[in-house]
Structure formats: structure tokens, C-alpha cells
PDB file of C-alpha atoms in Angstrom:
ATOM      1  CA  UNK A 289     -50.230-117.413-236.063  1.00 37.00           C
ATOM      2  CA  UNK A 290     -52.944-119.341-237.522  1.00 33.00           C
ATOM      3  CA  UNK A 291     -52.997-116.652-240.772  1.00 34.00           C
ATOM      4  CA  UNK A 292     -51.095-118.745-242.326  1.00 35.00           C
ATOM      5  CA  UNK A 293     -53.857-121.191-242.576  1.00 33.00           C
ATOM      6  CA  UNK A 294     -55.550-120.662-245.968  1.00 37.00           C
ATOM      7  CA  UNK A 295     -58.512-122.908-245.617  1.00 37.00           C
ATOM      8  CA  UNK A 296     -60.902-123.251-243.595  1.00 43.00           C
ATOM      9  CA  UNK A 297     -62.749-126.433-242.754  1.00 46.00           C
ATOM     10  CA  UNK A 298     -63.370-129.605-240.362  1.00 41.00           C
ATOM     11  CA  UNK A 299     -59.248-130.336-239.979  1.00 43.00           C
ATOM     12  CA  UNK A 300     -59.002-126.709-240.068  1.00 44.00           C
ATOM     13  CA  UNK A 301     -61.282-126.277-236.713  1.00 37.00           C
ATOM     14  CA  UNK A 302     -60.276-129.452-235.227  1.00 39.00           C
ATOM     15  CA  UNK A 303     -56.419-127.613-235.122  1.00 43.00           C
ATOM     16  CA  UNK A 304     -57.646-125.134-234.035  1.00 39.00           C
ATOM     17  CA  UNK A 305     -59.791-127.027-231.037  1.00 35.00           C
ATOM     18  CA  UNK A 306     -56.849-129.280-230.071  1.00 37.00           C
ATOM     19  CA  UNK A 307     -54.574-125.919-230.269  1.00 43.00           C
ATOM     20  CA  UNK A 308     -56.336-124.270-227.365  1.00 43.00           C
ATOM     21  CA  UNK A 309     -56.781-127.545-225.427  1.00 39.00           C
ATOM     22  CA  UNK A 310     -53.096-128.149-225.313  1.00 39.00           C
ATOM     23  CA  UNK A 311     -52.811-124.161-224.210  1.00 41.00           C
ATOM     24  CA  UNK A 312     -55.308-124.649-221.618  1.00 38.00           C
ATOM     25  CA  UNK A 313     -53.159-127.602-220.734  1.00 39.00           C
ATOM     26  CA  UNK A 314     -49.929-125.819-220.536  1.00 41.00           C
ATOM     27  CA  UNK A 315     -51.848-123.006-218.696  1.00 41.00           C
ATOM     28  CA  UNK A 316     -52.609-125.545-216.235  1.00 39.00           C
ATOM     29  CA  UNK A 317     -49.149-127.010-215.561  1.00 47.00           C
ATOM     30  CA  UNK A 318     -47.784-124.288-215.155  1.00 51.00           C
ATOM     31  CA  UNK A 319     -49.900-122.769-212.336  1.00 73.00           C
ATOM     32  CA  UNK A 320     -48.656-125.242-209.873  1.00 84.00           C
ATOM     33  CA  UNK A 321     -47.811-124.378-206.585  1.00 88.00           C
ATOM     34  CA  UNK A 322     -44.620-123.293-205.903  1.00 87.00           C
ATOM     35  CA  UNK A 323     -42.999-126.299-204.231  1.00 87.00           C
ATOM     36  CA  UNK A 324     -44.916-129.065-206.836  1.00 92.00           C
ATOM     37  CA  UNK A 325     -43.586-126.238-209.828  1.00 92.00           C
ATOM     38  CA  UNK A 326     -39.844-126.289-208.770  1.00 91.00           C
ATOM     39  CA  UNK A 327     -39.748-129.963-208.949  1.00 93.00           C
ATOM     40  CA  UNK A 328     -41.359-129.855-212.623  1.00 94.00           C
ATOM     41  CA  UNK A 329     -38.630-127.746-213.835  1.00 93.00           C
ATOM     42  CA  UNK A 330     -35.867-129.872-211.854  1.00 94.00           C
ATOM     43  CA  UNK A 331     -37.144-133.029-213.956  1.00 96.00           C
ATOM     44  CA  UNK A 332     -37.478-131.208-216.840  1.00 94.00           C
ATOM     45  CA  UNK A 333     -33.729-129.415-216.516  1.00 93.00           C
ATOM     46  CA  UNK A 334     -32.357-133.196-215.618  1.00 93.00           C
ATOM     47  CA  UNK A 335     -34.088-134.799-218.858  1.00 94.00           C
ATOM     48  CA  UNK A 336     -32.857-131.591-221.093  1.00 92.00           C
ATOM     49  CA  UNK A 337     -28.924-132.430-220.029  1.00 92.00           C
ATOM     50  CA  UNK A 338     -29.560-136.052-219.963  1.00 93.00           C
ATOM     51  CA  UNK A 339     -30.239-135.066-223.828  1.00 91.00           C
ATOM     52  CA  UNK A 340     -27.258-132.447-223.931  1.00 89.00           C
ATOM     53  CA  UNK A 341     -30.130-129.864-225.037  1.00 89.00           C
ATOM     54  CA  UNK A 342     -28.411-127.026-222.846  1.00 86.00           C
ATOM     55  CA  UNK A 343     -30.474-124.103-224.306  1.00 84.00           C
ATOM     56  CA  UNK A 344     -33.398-125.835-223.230  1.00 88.00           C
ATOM     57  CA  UNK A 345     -31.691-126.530-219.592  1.00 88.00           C
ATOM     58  CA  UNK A 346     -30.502-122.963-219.470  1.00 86.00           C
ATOM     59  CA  UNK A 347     -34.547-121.906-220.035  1.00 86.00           C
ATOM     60  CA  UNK A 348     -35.589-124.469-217.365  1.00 88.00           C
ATOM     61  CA  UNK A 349     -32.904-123.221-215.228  1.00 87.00           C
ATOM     62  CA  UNK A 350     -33.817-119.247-215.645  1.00 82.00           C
ATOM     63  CA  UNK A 351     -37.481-120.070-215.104  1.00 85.00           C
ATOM     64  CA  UNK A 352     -36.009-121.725-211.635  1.00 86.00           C
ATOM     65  CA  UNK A 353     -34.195-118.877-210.730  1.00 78.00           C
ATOM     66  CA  UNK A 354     -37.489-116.763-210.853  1.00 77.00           C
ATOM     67  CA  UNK A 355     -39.702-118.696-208.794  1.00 81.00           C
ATOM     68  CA  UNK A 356     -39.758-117.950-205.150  1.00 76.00           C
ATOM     69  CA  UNK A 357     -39.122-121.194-202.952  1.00 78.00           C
ATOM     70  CA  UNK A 358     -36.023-123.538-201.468  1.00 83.00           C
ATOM     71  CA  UNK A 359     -34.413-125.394-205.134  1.00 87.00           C
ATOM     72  CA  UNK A 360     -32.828-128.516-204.351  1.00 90.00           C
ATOM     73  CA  UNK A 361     -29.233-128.826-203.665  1.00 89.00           C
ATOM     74  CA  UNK A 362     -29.284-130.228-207.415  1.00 92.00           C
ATOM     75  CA  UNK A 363     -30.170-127.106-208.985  1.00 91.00           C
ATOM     76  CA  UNK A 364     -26.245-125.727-208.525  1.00 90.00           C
ATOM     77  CA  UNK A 365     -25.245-128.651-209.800  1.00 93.00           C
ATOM     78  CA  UNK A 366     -26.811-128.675-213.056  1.00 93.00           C
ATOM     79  CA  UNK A 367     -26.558-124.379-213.080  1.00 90.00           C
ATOM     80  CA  UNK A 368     -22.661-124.753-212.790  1.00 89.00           C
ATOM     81  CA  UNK A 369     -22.966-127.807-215.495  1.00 91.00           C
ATOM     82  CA  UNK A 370     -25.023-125.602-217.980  1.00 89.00           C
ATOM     83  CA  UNK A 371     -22.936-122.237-217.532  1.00 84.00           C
ATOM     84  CA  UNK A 372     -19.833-123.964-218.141  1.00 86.00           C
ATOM     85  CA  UNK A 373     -21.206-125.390-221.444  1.00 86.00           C
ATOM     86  CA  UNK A 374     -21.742-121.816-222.427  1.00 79.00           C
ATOM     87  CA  UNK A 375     -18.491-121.202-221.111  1.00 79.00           C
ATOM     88  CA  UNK A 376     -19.461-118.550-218.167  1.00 78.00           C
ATOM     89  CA  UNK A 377     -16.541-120.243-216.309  1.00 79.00           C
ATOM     90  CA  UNK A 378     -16.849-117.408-213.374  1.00 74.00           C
ATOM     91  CA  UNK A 379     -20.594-118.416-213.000  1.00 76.00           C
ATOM     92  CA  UNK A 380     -20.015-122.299-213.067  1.00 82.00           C
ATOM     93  CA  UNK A 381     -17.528-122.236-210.668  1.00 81.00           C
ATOM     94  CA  UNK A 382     -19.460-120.317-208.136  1.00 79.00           C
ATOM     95  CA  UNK A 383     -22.502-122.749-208.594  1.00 84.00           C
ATOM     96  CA  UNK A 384     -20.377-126.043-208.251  1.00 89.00           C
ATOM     97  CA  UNK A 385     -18.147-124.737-205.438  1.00 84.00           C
ATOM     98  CA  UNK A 386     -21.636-123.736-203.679  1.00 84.00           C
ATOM     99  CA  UNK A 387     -23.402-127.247-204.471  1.00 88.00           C
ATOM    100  CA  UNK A 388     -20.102-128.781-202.926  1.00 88.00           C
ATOM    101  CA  UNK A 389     -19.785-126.910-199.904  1.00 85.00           C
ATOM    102  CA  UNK A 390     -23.660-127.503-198.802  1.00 85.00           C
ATOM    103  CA  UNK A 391     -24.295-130.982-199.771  1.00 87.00           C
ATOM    104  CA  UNK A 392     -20.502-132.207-198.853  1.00 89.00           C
ATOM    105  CA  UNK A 393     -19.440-134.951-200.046  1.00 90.00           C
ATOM    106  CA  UNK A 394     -23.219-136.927-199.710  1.00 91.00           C
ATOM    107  CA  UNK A 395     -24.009-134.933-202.525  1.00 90.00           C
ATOM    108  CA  UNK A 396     -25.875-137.063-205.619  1.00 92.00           C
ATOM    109  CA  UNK A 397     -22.976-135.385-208.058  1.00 93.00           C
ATOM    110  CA  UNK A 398     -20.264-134.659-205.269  1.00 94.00           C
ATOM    111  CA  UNK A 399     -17.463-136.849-207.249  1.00 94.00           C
ATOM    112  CA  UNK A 400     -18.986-135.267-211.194  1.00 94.00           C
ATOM    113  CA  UNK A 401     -19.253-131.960-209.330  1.00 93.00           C
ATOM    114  CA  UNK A 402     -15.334-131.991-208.677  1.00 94.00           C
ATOM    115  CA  UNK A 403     -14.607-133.333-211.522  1.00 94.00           C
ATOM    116  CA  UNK A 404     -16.352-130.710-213.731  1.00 93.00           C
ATOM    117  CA  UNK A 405     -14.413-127.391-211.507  1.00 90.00           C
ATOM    118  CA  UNK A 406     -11.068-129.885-212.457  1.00 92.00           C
ATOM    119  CA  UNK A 407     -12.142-129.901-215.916  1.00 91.00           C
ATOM    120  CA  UNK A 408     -13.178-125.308-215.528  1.00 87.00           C
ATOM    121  CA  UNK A 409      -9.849-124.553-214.264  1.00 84.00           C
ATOM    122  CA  UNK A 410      -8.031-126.805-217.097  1.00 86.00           C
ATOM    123  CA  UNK A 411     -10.169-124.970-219.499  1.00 83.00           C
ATOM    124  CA  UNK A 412      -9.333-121.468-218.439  1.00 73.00           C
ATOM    125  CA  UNK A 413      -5.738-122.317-218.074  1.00 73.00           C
ATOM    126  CA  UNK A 414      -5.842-123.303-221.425  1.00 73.00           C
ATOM    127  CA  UNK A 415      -7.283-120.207-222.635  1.00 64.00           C
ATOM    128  CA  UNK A 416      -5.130-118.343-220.823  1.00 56.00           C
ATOM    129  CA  UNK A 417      -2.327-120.021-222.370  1.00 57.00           C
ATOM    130  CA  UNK A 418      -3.934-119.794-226.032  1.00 53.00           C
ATOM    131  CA  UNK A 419      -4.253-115.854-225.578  1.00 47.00           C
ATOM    132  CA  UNK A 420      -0.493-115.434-224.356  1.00 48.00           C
ATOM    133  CA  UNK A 421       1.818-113.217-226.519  1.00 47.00           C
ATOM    134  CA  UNK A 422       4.455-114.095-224.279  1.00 47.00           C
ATOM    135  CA  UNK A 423       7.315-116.916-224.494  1.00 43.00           C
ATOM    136  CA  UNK A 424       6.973-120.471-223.888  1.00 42.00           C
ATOM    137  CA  UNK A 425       4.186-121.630-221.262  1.00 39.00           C
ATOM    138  CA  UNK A 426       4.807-123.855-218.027  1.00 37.00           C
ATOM    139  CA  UNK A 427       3.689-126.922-217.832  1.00 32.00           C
ATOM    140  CA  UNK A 428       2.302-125.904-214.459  1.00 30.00           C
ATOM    141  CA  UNK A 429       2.823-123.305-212.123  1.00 30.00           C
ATOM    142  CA  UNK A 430       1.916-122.831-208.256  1.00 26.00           C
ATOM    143  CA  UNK A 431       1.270-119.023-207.571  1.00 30.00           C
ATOM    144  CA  UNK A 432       2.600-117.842-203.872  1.00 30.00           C
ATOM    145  CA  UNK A 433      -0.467-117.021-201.969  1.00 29.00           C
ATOM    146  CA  UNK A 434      -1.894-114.008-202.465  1.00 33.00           C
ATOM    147  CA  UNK A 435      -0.665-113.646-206.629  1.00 34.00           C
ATOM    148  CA  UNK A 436      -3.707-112.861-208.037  1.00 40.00           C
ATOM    149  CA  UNK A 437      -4.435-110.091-205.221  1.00 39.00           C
ATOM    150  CA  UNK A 438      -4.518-106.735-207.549  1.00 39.00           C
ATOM    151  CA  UNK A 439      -4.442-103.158-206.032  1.00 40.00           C
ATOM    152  CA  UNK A 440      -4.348-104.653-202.355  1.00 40.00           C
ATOM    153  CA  UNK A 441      -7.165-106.307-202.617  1.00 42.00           C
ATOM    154  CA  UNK A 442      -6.314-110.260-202.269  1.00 45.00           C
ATOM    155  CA  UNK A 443      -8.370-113.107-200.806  1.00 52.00           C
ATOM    156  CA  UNK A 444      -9.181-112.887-197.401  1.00 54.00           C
ATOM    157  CA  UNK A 445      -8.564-115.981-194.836  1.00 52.00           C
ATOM    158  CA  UNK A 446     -11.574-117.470-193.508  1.00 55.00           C
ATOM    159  CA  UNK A 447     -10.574-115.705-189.736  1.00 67.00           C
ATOM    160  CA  UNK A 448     -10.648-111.886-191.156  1.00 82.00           C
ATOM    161  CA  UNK A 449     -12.827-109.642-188.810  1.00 89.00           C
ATOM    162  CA  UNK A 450     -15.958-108.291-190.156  1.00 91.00           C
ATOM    163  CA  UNK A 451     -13.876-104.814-190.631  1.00 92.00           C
ATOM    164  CA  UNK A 452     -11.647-105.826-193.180  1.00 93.00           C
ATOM    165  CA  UNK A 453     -14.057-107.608-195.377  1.00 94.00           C
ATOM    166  CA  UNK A 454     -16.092-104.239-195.167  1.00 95.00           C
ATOM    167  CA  UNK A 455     -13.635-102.237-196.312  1.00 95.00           C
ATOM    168  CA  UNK A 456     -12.289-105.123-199.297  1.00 95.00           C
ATOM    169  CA  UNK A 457     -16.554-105.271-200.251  1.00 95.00           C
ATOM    170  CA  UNK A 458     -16.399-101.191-200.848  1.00 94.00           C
ATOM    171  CA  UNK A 459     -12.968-101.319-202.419  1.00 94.00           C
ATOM    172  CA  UNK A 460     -14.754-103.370-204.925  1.00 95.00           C
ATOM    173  CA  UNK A 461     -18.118-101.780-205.181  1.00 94.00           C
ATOM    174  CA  UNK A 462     -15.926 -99.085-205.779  1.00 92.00           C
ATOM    175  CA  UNK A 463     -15.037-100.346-209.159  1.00 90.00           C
ATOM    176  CA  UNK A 464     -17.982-102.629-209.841  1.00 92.00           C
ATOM    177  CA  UNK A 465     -20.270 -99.731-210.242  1.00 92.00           C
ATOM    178  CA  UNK A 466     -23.059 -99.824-213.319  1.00 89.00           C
ATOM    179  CA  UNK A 467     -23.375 -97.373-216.040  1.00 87.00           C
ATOM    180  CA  UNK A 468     -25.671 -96.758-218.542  1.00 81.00           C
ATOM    181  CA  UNK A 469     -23.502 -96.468-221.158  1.00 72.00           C
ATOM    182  CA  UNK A 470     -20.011 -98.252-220.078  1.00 62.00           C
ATOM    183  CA  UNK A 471     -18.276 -97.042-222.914  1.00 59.00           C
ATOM    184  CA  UNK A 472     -18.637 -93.416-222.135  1.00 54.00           C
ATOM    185  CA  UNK A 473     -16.640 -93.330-218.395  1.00 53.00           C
ATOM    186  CA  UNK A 474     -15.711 -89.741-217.810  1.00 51.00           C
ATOM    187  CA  UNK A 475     -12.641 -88.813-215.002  1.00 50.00           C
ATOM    188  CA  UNK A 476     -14.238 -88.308-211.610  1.00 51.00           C
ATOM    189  CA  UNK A 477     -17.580 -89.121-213.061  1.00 65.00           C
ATOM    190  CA  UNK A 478     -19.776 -91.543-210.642  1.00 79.00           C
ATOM    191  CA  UNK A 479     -21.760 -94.844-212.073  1.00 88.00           C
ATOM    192  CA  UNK A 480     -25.501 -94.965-212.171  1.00 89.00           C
ATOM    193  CA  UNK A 481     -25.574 -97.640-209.957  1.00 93.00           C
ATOM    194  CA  UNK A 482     -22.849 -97.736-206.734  1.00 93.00           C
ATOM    195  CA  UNK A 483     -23.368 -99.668-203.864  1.00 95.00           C
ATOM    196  CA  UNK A 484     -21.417 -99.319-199.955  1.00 95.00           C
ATOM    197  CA  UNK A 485     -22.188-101.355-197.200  1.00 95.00           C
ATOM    198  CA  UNK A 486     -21.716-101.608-193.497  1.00 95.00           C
ATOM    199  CA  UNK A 487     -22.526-103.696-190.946  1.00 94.00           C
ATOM    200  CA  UNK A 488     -25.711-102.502-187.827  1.00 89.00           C
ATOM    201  CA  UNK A 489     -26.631-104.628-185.208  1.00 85.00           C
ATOM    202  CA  UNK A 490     -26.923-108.512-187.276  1.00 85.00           C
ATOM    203  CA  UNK A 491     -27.410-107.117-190.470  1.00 93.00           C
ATOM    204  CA  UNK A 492     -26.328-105.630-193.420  1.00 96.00           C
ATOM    205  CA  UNK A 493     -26.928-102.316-194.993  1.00 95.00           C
ATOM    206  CA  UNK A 494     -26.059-101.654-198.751  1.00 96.00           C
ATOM    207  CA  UNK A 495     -26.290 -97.683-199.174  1.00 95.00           C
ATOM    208  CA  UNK A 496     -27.563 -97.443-203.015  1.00 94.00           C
ATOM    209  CA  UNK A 497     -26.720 -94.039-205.074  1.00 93.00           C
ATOM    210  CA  UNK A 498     -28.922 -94.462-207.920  1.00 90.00           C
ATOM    211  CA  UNK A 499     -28.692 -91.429-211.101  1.00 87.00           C
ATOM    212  CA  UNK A 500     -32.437 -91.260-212.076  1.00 82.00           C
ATOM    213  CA  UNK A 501     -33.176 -88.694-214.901  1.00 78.00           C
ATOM    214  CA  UNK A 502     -30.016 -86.196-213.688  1.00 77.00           C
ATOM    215  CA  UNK A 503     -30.982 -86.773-209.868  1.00 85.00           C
ATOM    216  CA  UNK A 504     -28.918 -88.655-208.167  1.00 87.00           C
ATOM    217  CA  UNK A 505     -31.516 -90.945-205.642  1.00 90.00           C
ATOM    218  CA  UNK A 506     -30.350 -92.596-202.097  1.00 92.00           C
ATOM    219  CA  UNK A 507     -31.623 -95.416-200.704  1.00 93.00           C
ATOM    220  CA  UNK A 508     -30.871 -98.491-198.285  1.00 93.00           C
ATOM    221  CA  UNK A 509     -31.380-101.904-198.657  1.00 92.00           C
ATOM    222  CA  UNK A 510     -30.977-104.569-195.582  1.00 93.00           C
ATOM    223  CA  UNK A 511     -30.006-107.664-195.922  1.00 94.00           C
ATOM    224  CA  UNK A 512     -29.999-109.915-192.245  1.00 93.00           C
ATOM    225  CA  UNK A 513     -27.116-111.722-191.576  1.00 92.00           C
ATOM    226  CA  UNK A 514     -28.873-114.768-189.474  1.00 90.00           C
ATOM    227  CA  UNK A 515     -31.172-117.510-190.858  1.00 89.00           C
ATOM    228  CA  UNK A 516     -29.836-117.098-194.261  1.00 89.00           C
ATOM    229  CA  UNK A 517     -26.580-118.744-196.723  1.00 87.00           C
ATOM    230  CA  UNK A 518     -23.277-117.807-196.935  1.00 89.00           C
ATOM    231  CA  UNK A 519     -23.222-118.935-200.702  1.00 87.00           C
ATOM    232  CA  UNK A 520     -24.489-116.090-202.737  1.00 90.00           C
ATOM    233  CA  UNK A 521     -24.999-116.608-206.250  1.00 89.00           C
ATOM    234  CA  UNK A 522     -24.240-114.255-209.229  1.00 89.00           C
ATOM    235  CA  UNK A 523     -24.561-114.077-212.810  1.00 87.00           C
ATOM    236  CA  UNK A 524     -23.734-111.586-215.494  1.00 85.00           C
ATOM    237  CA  UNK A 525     -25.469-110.590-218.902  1.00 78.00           C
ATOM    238  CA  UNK A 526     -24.264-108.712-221.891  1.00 74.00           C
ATOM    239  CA  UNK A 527     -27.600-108.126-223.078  1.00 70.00           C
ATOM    240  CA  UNK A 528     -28.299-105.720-220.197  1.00 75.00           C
ATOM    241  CA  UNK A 529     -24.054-105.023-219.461  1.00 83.00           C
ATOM    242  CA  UNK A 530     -24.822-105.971-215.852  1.00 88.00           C
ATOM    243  CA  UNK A 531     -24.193-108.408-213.410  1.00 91.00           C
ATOM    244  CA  UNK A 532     -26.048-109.237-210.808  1.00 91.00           C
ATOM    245  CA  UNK A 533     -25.365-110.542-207.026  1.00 93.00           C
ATOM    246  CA  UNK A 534     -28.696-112.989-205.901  1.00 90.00           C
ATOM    247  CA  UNK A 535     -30.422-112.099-202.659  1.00 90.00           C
ATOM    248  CA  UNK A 536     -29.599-115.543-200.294  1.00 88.00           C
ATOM    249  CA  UNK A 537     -33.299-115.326-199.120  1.00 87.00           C
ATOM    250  CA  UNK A 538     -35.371-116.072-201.815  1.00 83.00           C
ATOM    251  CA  UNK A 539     -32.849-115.834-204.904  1.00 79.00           C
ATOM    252  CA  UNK A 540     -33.960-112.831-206.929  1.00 83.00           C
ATOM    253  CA  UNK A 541     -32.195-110.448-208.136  1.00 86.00           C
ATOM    254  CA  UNK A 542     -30.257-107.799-205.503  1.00 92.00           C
ATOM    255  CA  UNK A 543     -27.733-105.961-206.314  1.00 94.00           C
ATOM    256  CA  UNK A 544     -26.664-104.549-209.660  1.00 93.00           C
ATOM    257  CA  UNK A 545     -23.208-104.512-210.964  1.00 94.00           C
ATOM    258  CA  UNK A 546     -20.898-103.362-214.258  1.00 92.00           C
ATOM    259  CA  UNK A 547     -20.403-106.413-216.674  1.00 88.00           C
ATOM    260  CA  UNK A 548     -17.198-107.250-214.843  1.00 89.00           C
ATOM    261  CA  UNK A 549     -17.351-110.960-213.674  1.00 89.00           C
ATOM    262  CA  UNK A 550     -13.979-111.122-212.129  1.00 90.00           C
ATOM    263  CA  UNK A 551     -15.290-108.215-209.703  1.00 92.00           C
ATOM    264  CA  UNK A 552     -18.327-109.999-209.665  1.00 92.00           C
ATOM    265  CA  UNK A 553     -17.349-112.942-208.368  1.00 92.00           C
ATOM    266  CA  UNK A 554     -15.170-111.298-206.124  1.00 93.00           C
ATOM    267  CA  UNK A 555     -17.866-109.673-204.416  1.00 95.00           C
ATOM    268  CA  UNK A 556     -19.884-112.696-204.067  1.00 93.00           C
ATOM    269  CA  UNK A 557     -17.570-114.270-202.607  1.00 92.00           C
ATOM    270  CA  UNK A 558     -16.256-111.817-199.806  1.00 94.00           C
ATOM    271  CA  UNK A 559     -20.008-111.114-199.048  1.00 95.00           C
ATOM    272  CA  UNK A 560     -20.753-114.312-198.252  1.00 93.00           C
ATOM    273  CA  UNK A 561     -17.288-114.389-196.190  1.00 93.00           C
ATOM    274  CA  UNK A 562     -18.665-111.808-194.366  1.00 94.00           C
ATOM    275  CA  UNK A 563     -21.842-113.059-193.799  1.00 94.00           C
ATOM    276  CA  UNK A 564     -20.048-116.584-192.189  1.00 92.00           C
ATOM    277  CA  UNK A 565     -18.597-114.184-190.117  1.00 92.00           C
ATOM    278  CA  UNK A 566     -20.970-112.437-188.934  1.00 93.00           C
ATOM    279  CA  UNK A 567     -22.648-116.090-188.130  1.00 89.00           C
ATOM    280  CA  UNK A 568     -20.072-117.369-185.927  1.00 84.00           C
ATOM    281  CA  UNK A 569     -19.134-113.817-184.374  1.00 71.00           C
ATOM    282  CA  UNK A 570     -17.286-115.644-181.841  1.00 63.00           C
ATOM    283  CA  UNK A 571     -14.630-117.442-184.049  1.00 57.00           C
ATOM    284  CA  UNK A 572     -11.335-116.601-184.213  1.00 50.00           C
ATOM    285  CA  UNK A 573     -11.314-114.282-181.489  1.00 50.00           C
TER     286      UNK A 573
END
């Protein structure tokens, strides 16, 4: 950095001085504890959208998501806000719908919040409508429940037992599986990553099958149902052709999926069905 700096002298130094003091600063701010740390970054995400600087938000927001620690309810609020500037529509939705359902409707953006999934599902419509080969396009159109189910696999009511959102969660696994290299998918060949889960005495168990340098690893991973949320976050990134479903405990990164965010989101959402479930083992029986 400072070889671009031809000559030396007084001003020179004095740069160079108030340089390091402003690193030693920044050093210092940022080695907050966690709790003091997350509400730095909440201000600082909050003052980036007040200025409509989302790349700045979406940096604030990703240096959130790594820090170990309860976020305020805000923090879906302004994730969903931020991913559907960048028009990750899946992601957005999931945040907002999450922020809704746990701060109701005493929530600081409750009314913006339902405004802005009104404003997602116009948006994908309209895509959806811009992309269509076909004839002319409704002005609006109710789909009979269940429409959108594909191979079997449609929503599940909120009373399903714990078996048959087992079995939807490893019909989608199934398909949700990461590879190396998506683009080379040979018939009968497995992913790299594939996940199956079942359900042992108040918790979950994802069985991973992991292909490690032509050996195929196997490995569980628990997850306990009580003490934690039902609203499970997800993301996906082309950059790594992955998506990835958030542990509830402590946010971080758990389980690793293709670059599919309709499956993605799908699985998110019947895990944390399952997990409600599992919760209230006594309703709807």
C-alpha cells in the first residue's frame, strides 16, 4: 500500500502515524464483546439502508451472520429487505415471513415487513409473467391447494405427524444433494454431499455421506428439537454452487445443499415444520 508514496518526509510520516492509529482504532472496535458487537453492526446495517447503500448492509449483515450470539428480531427484517434488493426473492421471503411470525404484529416493521413480501410476490409474478412463451397472462389466478406440489411432494398442513415430514425432508435431500462439479451428474451416480434424517428420542439426526478424495465418509450430526426455533434460515451462493440451511442454535452454517433454492427453501421450511412438531408432540392427536 503505502509504495505508492514517492516521498518521504514530515506529511509523509505523519500519514503514516495517523494510518496505524486509525487501524489500532478499528482493531479496537471491533474486538467487542459479542453482545456490545452485534448491536454495532445492527446500527451500522440500519444507517447503511437508511442511505440505500445495500452492499454495505449486505457486508454488515454477513459479518452478523458470523458472530455467535441472539440478533435482534430486526436483523430478519433488514436481511429479507437487503436480499430482496439483490433480488434473492427465496431468501427474503424466508427472512420476512420469520421476522413476522416471532415478533407478531408488535414488531418495529410488522406493517413495512408485509408490505415488502406483498411487494416479493408481485415481483416474482411479474417475472414469471415476463419469461412466459405462452398466450395471454391472467390478471390473477388462485391455484387449488396443493398446485405447486411436484412429484408428490406438496406443502404439508401444520397437523402432519412427525412421519410424514420425515419422509417429505429425505424426498428432498434426495434431490438437494451437493456436487463438486454440478454440471457433470452421471445416471445412478451419488452427490458429494447427501444428507437423511430421522427422528431419536427429542432430537434430530442428519446421517451425512460425504465423497472425500474417492472415499465415501459417514457421519451424524444432531440437532435437539427442544429449546431451539422453528424458523430456520437459509441462503444460497453461486460463488461456492451451494446452499446452505443455518443451524437454529447459534446461526452458522449446517447443512450443505446443491444451488437449488426452490429445494432449499423447501427444506427449510418442512424442517422447521417438523421441529414445531416435535415441540408440541401432543397436538393434533
Amino acid at each position: 500500500m503505502y509504495s505508492r508514496i514517492k516521498v518521504p518526509g514530515k506529511k509523509h510520516m505523519a500519514g503514516l502515524l495517523l494510518a496505524g492509529s486509525l487501524m489500532v482504532t478499528a482493531v479496537t472496535a471491533v474486538a467487542l464483546p459479542p453482545e456490545h458487537e452485534i448491536q454495532r453492526l445492527m446500527l451500522a446495517v440500519e444507517e447503511s439502508v437508511k442511505g440505500e447503500n445495500w452492499g454495505q448492509a449486505a457486508e454488515y449483515l454477513n459479518r452478523l451472520q458470523r458472530i455467535e450470539g441472539e440478533k435482534p428480531a430486526e436483523y430478519l427484517y433488514y436481511r429479507g429487505e437487503v436480499m430482496a434488493r439483490s433480488e434473492h426473492y427465496n431468501e427474503a421471503l424466508s427472512a420476512l415471513e420469520n421476522y413476522v411470525a416471532g415478533t407478531g404484529a408488535d414488531g418495529k416493521h410488522y406493517t413495512d415487513a408485509l408490505k415488502l413480501i406483498t411487494r416479493i410476490e408481485q415481483e416474482r409474478s411479474s417475472q414469471s409473467g415476463r419469461s412466459d412463451q405462452g398466450g395471454d397472462e391472467p390478471v390473477a389466478e388462485i391455484a387449488p391447494a396443493g398446485a405447486e406440489a411436484s412429484e408428490g411432494q406438496g406443502s404439508m398442513t401444520g397437523d402432519a405427524s412427525p412421519g410424514a415430514l420425515v419422509a417429505r425432508l429425505n424426498r428432498l435431500f434426495d434431490q438437494a444433494g451437493w456436487r463438486r462439479d454440478a454440471r457433470l451428474i452421471r445416471e445412478g451416480s451419488s452427490p458429494d454431499v447427501h444428507y437423511q434424517v430421522s427422528v431419536n428420542n427429542g432430537e434430530l439426526s442428519f446421517r451425512e455421506s460425504r465423497q472425500e478424495d474417492g472415499r465415501r465418509q459417514l457421519s451424524t450430526i444432531t440437532l435437539p428439537v427442544y429449546g431451539i426455533s422453528p424458523m430456520i434460515e437459509w441462503s444460497c451462493e453461486n460463488a461456492t454452487e451451494s446452499c446452505w440451511i443455518y443451524d437454529p442454535r447459534d446461526n452458522s452454517r449446517f447443512l450443505r445443499l446443491g444451488n437449488d433454492r426452490d429445494k432449499a427453501d423447501q427444506l427449510a421450511s418442512t424442517l422447521g415444520q417438523l421441529i414445531r412438531r416435535l415441540q408440541r408432540p401432543s397436538e393434533g392427536r
